[in-house]
Coordinates of C-alpha atoms in Angstrom, one line a residue:
X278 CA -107.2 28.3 -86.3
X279 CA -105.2 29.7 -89.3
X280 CA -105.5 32.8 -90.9
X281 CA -106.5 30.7 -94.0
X282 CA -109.1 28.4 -92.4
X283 CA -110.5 32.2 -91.0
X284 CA -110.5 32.8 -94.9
X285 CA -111.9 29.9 -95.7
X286 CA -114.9 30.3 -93.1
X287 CA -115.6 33.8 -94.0
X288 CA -118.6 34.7 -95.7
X289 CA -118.7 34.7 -99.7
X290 CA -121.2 37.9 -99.8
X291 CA -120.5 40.5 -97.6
X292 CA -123.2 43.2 -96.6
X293 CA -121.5 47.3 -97.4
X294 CA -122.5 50.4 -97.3
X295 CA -120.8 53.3 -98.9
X296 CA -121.0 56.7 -97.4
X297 CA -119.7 60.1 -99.5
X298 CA -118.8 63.1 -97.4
X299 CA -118.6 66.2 -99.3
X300 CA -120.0 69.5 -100.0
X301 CA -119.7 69.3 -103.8
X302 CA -120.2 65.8 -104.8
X303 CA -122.9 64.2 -106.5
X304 CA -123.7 60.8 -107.9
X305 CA -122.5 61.7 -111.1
X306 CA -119.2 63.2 -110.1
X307 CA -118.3 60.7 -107.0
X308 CA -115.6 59.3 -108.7
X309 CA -114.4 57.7 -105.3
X310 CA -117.7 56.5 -104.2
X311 CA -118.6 54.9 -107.7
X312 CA -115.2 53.1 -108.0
X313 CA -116.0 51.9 -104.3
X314 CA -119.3 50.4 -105.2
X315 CA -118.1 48.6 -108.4
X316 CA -115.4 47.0 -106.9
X317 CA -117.5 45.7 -104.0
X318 CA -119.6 44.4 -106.3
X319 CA -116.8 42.7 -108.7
X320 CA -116.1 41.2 -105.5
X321 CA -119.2 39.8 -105.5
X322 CA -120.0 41.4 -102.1
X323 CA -123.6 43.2 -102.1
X324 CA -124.2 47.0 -101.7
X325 CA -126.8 47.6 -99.6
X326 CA -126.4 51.3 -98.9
X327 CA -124.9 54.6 -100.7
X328 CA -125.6 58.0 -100.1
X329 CA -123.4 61.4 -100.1
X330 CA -123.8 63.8 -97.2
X331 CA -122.5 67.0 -96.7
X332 CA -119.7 67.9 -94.5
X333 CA -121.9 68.2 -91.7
X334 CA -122.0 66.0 -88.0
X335 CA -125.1 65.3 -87.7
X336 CA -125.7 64.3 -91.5
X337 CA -122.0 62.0 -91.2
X338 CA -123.8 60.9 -87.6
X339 CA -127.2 60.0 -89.2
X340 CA -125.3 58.3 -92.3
X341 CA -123.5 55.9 -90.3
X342 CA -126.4 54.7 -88.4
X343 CA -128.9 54.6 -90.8
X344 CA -126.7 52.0 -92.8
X345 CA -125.5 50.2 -89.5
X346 CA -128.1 47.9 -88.8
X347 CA -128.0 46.6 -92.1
X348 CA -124.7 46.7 -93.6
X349 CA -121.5 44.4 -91.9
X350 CA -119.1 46.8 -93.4
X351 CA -119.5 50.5 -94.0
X352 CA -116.8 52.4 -96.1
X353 CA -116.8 56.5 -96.4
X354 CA -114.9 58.7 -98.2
X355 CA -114.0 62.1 -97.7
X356 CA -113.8 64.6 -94.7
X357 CA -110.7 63.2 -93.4
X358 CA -108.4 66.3 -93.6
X359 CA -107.3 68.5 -90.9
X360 CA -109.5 71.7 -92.1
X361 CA -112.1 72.9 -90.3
X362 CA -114.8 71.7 -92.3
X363 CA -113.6 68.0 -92.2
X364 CA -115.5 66.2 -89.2
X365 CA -115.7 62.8 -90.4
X366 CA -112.9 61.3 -88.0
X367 CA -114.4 62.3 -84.4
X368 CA -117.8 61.5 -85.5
X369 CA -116.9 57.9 -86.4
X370 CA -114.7 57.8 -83.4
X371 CA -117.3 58.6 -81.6
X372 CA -119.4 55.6 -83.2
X373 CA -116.3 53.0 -83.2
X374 CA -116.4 50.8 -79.4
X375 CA -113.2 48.9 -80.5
X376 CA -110.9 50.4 -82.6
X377 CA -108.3 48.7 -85.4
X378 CA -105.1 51.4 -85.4
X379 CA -103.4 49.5 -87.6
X380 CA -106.2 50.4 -90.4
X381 CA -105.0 54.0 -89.9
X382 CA -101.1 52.8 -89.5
X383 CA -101.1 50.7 -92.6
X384 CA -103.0 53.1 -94.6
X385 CA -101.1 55.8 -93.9
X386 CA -97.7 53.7 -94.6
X387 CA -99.2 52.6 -98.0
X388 CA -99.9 56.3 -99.0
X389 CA -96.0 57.1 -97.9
X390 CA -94.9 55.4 -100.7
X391 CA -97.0 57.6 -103.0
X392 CA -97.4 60.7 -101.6
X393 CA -94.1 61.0 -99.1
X394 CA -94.6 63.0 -96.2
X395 CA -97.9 64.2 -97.4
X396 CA -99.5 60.6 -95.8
X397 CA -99.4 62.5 -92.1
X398 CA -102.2 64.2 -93.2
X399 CA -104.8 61.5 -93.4
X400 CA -106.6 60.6 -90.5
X401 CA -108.0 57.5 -91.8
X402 CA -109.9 55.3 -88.9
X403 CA -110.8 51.8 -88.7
X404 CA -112.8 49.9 -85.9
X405 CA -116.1 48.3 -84.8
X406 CA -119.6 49.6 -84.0
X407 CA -121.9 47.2 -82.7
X408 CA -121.4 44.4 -85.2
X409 CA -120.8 46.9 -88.0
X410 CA -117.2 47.4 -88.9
X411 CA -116.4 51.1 -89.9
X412 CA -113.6 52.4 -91.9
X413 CA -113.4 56.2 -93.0
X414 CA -110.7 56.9 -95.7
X415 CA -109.5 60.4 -97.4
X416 CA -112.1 61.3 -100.6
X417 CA -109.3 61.4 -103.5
X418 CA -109.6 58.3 -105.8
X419 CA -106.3 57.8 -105.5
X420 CA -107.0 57.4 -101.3
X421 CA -110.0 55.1 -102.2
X422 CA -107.7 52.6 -104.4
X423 CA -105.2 52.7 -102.1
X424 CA -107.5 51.5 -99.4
X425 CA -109.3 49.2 -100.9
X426 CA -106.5 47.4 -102.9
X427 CA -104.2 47.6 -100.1
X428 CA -106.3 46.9 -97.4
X429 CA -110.0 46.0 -97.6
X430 CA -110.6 44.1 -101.1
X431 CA -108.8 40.8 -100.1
X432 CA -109.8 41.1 -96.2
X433 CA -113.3 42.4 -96.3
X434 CA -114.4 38.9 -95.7
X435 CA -112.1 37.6 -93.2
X436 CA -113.0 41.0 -91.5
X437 CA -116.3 40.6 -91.5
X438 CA -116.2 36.5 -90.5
X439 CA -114.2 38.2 -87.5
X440 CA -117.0 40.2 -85.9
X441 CA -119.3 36.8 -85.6
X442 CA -117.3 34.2 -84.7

């Protein structure tokens, strides 16, 4: 089967979850998470889950599986750095039973050509829980676009058709 027929099999409405990691974020200020949620839903894809949570493993941890059971795709932002306070990437590696590197690769590639050597620095993750596929991308706006236009919009139901079939 053809990447198109996978395409064309893929499901029209796609279950997601968005997930904010930050210490200082709130609804009104998530700039990333809010342009996350309205392009899901221009999509036509359904947002069954949002919530920010601070920098913490336990609240990233409890986040993730709250939303898992019911959302086919859950997308964070923030807490991807290399500082001490960012914990985002181990815990959903923790969560993630088969990974997708080339999530991370091709991000990172894509924010090259905008940022230059500046891209090592993200330690965006991609990969599957369960039958929830999790990707966890840097919390700048510019990150989230470059994500989800580069990667996730025009995938996100191929991706998802992927995990049932």
């Amino acid at each position: 089967m053809t990447q198109s027929e996978h395409q064309q099999q893929a499901p029209r409405v796609v279950r997601v979850a968005v997930i904010t990691i930050s210490d200082t974020r709130t609804l009104e200020n998530d700039h990333s998470g809010n342009h996350l949620v309205a392009e899901i839903e221009k999509q036509g894809h359904q947002v069954v889950g949002r919530t920010i949570v601070k920098d913490e493993k336990d609240q990233i941890q409890a986040a993730f599986e709250r939303f898992m059971p019911e959302a086919q795709v859950i997308i964070s932002s923030g807490g991807t750095g290399i500082t001490g306070r960012d914990v985002t990437i181990p815990v959903v590696e923790s969560l993630i039973d088969k990974p997708m590197p080339g999530f991370g690769e091709l991000f990172r590639m894509l924010s090259y050509q905008q940022v230059k050597g500046a891209a090592m620095l993200s330690r965006a993750v991609g990969g599957l829980a369960g039958k929830t596929l999790l990707f966890a991308l840097p919390g700048s706006l510019n990150a989230v676009q470059t994500g989800w236009e580069g990667l996730l919009r025009d995938e996100l139901a191929h991706l998802a058709y992927e995990v049932v079939r």
